[in-house]
PDB file of C-alpha atoms and ligand atoms in Angstrom:
ATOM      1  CA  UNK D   1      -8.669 133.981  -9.901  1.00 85.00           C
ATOM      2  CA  UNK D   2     -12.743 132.836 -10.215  1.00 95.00           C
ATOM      3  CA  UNK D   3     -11.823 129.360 -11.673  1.00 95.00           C
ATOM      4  CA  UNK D   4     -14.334 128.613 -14.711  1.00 95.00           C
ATOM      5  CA  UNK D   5     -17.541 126.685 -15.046  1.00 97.00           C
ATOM      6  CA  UNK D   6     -16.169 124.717 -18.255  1.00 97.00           C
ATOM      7  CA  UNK D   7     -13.123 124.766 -20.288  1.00 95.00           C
ATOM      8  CA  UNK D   8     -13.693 126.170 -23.835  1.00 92.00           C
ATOM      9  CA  UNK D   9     -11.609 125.552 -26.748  1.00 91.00           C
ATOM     10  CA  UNK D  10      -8.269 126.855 -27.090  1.00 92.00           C
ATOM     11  CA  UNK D  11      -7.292 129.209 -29.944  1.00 92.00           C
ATOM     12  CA  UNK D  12      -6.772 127.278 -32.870  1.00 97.00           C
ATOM     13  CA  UNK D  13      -2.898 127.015 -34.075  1.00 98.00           C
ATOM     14  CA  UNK D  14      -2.187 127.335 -38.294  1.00 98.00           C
ATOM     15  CA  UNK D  15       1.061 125.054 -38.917  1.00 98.00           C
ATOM     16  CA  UNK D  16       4.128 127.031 -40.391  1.00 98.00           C
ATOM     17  CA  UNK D  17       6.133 125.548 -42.736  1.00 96.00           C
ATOM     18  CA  UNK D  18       8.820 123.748 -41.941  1.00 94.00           C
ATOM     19  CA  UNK D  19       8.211 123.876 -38.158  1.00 96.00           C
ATOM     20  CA  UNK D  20       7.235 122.015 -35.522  1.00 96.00           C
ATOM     21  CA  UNK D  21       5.683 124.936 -33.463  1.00 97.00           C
ATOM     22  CA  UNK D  22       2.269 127.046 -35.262  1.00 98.00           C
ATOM     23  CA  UNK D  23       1.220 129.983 -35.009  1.00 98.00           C
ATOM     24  CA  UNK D  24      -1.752 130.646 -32.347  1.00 98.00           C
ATOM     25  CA  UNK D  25      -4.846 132.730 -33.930  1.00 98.00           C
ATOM     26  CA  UNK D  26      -6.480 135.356 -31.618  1.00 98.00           C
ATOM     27  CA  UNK D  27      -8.298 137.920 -34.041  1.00 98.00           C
ATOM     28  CA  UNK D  28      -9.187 138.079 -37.424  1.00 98.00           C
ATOM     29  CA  UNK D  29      -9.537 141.164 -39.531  1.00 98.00           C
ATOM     30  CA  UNK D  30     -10.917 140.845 -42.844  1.00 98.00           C
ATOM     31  CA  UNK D  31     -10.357 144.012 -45.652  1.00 97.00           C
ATOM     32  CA  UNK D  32     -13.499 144.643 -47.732  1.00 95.00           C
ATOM     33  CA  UNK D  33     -13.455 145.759 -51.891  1.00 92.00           C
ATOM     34  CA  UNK D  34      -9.573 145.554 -52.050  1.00 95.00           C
ATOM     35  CA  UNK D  35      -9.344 144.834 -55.619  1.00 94.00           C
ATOM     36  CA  UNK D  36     -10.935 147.177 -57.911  1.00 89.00           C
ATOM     37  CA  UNK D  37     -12.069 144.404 -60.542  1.00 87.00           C
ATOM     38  CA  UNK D  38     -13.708 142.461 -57.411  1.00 86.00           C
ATOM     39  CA  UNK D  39     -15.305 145.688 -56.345  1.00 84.00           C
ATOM     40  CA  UNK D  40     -17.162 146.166 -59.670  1.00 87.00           C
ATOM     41  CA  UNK D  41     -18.044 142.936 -60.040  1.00 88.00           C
ATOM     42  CA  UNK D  42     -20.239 143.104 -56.932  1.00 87.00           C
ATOM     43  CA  UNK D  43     -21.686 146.696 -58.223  1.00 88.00           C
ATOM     44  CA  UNK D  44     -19.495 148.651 -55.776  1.00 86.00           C
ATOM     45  CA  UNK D  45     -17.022 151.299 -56.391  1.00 81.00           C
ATOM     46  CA  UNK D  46     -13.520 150.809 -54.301  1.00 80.00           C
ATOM     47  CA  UNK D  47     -13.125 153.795 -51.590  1.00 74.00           C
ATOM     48  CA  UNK D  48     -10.247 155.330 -52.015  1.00 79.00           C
ATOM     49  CA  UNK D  49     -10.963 157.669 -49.108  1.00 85.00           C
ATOM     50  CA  UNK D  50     -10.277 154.858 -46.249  1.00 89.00           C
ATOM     51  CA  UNK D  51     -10.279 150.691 -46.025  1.00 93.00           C
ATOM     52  CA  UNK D  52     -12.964 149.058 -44.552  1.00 95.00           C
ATOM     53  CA  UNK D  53     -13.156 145.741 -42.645  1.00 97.00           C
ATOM     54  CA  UNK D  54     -15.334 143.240 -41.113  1.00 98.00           C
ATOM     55  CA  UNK D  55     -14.236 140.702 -38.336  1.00 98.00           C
ATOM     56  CA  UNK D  56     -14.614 136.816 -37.885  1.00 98.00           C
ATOM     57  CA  UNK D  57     -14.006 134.821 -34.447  1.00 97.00           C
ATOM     58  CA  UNK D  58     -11.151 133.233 -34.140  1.00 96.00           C
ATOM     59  CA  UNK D  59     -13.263 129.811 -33.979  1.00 93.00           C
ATOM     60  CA  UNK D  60     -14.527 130.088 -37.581  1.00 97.00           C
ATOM     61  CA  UNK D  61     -10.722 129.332 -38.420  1.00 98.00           C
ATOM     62  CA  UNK D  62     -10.541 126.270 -40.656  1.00 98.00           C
ATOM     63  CA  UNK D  63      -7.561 124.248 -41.693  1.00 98.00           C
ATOM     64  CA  UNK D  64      -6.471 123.813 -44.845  1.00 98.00           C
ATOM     65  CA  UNK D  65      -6.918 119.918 -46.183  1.00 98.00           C
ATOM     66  CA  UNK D  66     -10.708 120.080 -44.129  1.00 98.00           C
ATOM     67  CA  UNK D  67     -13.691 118.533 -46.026  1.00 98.00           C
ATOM     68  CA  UNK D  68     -16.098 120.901 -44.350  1.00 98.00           C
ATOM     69  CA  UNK D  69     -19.387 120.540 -43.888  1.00 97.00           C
ATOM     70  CA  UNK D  70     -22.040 122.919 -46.937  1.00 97.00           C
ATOM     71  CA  UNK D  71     -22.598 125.967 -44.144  1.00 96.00           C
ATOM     72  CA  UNK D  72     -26.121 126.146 -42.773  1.00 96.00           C
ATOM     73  CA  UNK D  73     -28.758 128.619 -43.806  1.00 97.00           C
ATOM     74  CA  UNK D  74     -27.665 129.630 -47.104  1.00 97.00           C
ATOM     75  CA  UNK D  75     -28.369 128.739 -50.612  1.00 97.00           C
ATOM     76  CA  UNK D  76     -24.902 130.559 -52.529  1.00 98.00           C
ATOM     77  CA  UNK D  77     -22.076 130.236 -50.894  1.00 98.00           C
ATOM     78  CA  UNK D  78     -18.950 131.526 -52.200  1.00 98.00           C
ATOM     79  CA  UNK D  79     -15.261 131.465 -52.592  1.00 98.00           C
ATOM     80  CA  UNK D  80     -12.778 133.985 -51.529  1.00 98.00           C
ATOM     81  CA  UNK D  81      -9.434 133.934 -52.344  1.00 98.00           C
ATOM     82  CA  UNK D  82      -6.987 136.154 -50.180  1.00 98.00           C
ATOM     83  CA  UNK D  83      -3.338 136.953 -49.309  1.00 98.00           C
ATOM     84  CA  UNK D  84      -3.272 136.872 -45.236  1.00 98.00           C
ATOM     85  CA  UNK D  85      -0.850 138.479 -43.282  1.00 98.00           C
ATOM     86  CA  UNK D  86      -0.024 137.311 -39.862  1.00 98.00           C
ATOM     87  CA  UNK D  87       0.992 139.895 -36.972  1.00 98.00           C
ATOM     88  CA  UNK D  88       3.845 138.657 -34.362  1.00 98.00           C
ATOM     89  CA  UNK D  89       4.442 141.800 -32.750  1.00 98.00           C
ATOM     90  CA  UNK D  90       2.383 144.933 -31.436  1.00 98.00           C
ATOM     91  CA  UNK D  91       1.043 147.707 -33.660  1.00 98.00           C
ATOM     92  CA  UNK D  92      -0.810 150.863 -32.348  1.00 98.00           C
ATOM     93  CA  UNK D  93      -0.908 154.150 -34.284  1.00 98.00           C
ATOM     94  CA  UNK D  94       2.551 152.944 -36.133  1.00 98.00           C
ATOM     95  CA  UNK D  95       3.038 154.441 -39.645  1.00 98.00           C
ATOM     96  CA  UNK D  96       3.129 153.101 -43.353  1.00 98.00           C
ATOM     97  CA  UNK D  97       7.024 153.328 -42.986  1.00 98.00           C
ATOM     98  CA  UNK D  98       6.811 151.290 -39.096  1.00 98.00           C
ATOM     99  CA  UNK D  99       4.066 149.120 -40.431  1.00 98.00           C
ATOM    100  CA  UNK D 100       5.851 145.738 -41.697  1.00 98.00           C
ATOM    101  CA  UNK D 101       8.081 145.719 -38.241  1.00 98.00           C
ATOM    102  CA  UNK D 102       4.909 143.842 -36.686  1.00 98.00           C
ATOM    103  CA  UNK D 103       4.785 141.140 -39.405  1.00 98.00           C
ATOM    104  CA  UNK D 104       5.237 137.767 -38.645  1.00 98.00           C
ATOM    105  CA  UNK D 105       4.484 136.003 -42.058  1.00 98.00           C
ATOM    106  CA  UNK D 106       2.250 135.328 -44.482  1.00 98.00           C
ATOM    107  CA  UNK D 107      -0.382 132.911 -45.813  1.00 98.00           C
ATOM    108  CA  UNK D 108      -3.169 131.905 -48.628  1.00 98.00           C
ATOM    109  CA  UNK D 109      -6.376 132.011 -47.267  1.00 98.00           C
ATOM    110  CA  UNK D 110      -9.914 131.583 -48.212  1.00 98.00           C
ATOM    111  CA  UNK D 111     -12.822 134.047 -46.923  1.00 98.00           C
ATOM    112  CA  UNK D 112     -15.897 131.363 -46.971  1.00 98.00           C
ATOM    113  CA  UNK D 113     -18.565 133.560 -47.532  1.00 98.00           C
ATOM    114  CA  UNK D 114     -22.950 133.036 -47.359  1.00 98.00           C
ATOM    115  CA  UNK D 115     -23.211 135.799 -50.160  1.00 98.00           C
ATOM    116  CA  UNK D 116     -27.222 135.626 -50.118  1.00 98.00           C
ATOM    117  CA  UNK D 117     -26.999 136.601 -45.990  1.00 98.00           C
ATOM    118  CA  UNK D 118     -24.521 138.885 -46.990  1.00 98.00           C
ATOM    119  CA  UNK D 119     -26.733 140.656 -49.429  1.00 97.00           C
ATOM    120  CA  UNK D 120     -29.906 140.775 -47.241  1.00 97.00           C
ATOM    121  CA  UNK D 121     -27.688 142.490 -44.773  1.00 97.00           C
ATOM    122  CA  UNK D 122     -26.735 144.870 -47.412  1.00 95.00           C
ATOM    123  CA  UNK D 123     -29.963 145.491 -48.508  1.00 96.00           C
ATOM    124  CA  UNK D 124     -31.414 146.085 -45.056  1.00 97.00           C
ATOM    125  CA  UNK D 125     -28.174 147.836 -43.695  1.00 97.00           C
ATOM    126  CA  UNK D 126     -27.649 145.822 -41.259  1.00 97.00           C
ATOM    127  CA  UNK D 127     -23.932 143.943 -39.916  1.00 97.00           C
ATOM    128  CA  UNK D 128     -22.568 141.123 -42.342  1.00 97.00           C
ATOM    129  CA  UNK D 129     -21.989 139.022 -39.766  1.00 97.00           C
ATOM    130  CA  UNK D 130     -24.164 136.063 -40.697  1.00 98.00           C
ATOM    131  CA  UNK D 131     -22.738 136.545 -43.899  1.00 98.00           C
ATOM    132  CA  UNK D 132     -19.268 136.571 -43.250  1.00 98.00           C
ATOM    133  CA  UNK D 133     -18.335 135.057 -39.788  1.00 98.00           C
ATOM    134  CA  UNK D 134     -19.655 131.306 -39.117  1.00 98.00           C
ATOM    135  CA  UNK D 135     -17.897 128.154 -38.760  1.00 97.00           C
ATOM    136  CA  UNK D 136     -15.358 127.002 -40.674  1.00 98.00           C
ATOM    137  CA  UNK D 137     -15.366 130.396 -42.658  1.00 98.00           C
ATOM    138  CA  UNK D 138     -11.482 131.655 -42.597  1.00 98.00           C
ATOM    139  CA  UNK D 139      -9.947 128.674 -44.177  1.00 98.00           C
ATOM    140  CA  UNK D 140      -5.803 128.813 -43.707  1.00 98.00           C
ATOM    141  CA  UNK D 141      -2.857 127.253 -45.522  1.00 98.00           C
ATOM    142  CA  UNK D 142       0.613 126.458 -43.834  1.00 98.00           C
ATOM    143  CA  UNK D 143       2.028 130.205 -42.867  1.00 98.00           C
ATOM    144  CA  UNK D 144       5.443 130.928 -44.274  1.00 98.00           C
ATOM    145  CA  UNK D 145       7.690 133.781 -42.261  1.00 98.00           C
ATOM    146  CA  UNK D 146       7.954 137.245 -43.960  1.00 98.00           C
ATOM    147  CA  UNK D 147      11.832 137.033 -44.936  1.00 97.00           C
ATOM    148  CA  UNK D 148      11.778 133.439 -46.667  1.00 97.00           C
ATOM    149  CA  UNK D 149       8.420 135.033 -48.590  1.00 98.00           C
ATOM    150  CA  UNK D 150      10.069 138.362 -49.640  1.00 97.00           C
ATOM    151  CA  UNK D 151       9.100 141.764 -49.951  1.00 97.00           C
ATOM    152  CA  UNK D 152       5.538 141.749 -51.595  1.00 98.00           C
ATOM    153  CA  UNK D 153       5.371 142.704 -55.150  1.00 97.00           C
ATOM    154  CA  UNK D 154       3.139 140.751 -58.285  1.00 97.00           C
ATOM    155  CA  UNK D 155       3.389 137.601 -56.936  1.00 98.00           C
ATOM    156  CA  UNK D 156       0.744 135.772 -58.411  1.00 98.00           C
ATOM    157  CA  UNK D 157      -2.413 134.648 -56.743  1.00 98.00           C
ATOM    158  CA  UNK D 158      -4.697 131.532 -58.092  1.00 98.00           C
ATOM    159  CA  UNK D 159      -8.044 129.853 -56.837  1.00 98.00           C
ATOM    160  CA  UNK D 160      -9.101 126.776 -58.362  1.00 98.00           C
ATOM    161  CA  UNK D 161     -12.302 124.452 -58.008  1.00 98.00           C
ATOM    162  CA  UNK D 162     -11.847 121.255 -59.547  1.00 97.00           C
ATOM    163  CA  UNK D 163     -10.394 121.838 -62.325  1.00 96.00           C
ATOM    164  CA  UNK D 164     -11.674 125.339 -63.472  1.00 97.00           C
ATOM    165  CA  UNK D 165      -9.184 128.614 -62.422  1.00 98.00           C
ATOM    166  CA  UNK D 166     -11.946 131.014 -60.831  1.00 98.00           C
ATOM    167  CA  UNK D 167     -10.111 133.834 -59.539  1.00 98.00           C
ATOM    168  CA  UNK D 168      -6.179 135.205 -60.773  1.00 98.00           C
ATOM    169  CA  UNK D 169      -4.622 138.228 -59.962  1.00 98.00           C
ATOM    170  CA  UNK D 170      -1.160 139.964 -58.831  1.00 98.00           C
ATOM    171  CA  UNK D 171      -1.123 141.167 -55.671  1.00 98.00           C
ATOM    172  CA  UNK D 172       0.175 144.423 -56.713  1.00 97.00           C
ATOM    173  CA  UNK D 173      -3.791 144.737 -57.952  1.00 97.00           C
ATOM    174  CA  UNK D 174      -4.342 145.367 -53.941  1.00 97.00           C
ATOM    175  CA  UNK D 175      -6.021 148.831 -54.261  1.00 96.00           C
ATOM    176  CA  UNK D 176      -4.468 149.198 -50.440  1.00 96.00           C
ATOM    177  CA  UNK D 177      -1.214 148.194 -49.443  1.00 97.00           C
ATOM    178  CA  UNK D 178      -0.022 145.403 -46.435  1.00 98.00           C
ATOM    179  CA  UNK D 179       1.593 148.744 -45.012  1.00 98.00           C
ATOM    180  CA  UNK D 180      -1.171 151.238 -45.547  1.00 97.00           C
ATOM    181  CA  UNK D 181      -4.254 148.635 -44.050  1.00 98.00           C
ATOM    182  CA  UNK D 182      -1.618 148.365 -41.004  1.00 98.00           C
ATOM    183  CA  UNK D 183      -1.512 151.875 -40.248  1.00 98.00           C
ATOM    184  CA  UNK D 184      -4.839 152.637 -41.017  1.00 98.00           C
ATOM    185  CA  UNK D 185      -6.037 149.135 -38.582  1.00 98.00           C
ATOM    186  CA  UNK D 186      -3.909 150.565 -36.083  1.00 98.00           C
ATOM    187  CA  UNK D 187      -5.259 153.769 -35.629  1.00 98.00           C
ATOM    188  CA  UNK D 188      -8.265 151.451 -34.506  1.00 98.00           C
ATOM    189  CA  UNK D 189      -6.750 148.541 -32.239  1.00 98.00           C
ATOM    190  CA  UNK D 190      -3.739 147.748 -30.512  1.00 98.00           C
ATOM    191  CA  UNK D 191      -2.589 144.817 -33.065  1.00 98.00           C
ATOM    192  CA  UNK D 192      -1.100 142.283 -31.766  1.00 98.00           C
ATOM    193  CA  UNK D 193       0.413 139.061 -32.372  1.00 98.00           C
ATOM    194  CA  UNK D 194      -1.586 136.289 -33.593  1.00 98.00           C
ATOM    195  CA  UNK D 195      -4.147 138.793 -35.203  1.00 98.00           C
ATOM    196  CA  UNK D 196      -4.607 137.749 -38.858  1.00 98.00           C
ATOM    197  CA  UNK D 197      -5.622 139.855 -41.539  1.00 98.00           C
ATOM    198  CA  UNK D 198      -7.204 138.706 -44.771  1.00 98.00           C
ATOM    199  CA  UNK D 199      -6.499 141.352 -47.378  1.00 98.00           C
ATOM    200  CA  UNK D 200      -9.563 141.355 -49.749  1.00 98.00           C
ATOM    201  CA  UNK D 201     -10.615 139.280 -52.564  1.00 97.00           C
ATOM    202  CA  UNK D 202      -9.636 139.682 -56.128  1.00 96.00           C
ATOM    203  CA  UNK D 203     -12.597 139.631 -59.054  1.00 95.00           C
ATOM    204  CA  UNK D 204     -14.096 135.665 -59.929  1.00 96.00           C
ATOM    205  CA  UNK D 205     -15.953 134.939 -57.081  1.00 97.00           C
ATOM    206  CA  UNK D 206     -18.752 132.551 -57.083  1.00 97.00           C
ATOM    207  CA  UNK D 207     -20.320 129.443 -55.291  1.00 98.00           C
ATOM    208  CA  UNK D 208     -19.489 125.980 -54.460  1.00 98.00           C
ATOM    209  CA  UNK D 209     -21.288 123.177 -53.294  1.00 97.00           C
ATOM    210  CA  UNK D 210     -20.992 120.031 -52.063  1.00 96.00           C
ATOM    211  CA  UNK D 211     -18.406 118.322 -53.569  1.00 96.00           C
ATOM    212  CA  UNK D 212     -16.027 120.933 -54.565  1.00 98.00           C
ATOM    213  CA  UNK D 213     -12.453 120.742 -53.882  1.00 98.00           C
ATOM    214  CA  UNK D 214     -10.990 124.439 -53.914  1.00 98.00           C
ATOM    215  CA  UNK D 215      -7.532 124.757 -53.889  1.00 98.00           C
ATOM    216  CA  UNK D 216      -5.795 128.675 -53.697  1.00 98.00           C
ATOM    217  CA  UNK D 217      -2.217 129.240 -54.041  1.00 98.00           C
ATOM    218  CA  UNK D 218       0.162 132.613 -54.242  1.00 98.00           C
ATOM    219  CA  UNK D 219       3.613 132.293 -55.222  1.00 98.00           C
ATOM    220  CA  UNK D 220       6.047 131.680 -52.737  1.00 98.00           C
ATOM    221  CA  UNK D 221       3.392 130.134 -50.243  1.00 98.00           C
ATOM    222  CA  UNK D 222       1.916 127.399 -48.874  1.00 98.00           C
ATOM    223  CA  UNK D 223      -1.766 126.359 -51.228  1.00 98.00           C
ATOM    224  CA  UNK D 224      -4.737 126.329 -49.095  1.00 98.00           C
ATOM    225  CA  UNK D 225      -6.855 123.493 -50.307  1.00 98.00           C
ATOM    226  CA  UNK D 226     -10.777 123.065 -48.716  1.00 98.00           C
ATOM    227  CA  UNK D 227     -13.505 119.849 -49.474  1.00 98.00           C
ATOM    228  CA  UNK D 228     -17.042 121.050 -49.328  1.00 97.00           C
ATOM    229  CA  UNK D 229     -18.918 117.925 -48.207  1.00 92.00           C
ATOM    230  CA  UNK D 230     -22.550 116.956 -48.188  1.00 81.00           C
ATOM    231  CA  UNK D 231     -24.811 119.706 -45.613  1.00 68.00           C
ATOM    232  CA  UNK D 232     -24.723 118.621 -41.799  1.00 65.00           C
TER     233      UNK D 232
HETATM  234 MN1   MN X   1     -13.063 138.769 -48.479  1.00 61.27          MN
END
């Protein structure tokens, strides 16, 4: 084997609860315009014809109880708040009904986003990528394993900052199911485990600054809480 020039990181590791051991990140899908209030709030229509999705590197993981630094090179950056579902097993072409074999667990997560690079790209139709994938942009709470969570129904999902509730929904207001974005990501990749996938926003999103403490929870999980410091 060529032996390398330089060591680079190694993949980051989200603690699960009540464990010793965490649970190593490798990929990170993302679900776009999940929630049909969220959708309309950003002038969009949901797409009921197929999911969408946009990636971020496994190094813009963030743990939760960071004070991060205010993300470079944008002026409105915003929260959002997302049910995550971790993979712990393979998943290729599986079906709706095969779909939650390849769950590992689940998690509250926050998709930091720079919504004024986000909306150039938009504009301009280009990739979101500045927009969506930087550092420190998939923020991650404690993961809890699928059977001590439950099957998913309208559990109750909650983002705070300070002391103001921004965003509230049921995750039964998913427009596309944990099963159905499997399938339909797996027609696409060979999913694997420690592939993440945040599953879309619901409606409330908006900035923070420096200074703001955001803390998201959904029942039955770990909260993720996040400290936006002063700009680096
Ligand atoms: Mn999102």
């Amino acid at each position: 084997m060529t032996e390398p020039l330089f060591d680079i990181p190694a993949p980051p590791v989200v603690p699960i609860e009540g464990e010793t051991r965490g649970f190593p990140v490798r990929r990170i899908f993302c679900v776009g315009r999940n929630y049909a209030a969220h959708a309309a709030e950003m002038g969009n229509e949901v797409d009921r014809e197929a999911p969408f999705y946009f990636t971020k590197s496994a190094h813009a993981l963030c743990l939760s109880g960071a004070t991060i630094p205010y993300p470079p090179g944008t002026g409105d950056c915003h929260h959002e708040m997302e049910f995550v579902v971790a993979l712990g097993a393979e998943a290729y072409r599986v079906s709706e009904a095969d779909a939650m074999e390849s769950v590992w667990g689940y998690g509250c997560g926050i998709d930091l986003t720079r919504r004024d690079l986000q909306g150039a790209a938009k504009e301009k139709r280009r990739p979101w990528d500045l927009g969506k994938d930087f550092e420190n942009a998939a923020i991650m709470g404690a993961l809890t394993p699928k059977g001590r969570f439950g099957e998913i129904g309208a559990q109750a999902l909650r983002l705070t900052v300070g002391a103001r509730v921004a965003q509230e929904a049921r995750l039964s207001d998913m427009v596309w199911s944990v099963p159905e974005i499997i399938a339909h990501l797996s027609r696409f990749y060979h999913l694997a485990p420690g592939d993440l996938i945040y599953t879309g926003t619901p409606a409330g999103v908006g900035p923070v600054g420096p200074g703001d403490h955001m803390r998201g929870e959904i029942e039955g999980l770990v909260p993720v809480e996040v400290t936006i410091g002063a700009g680096d």
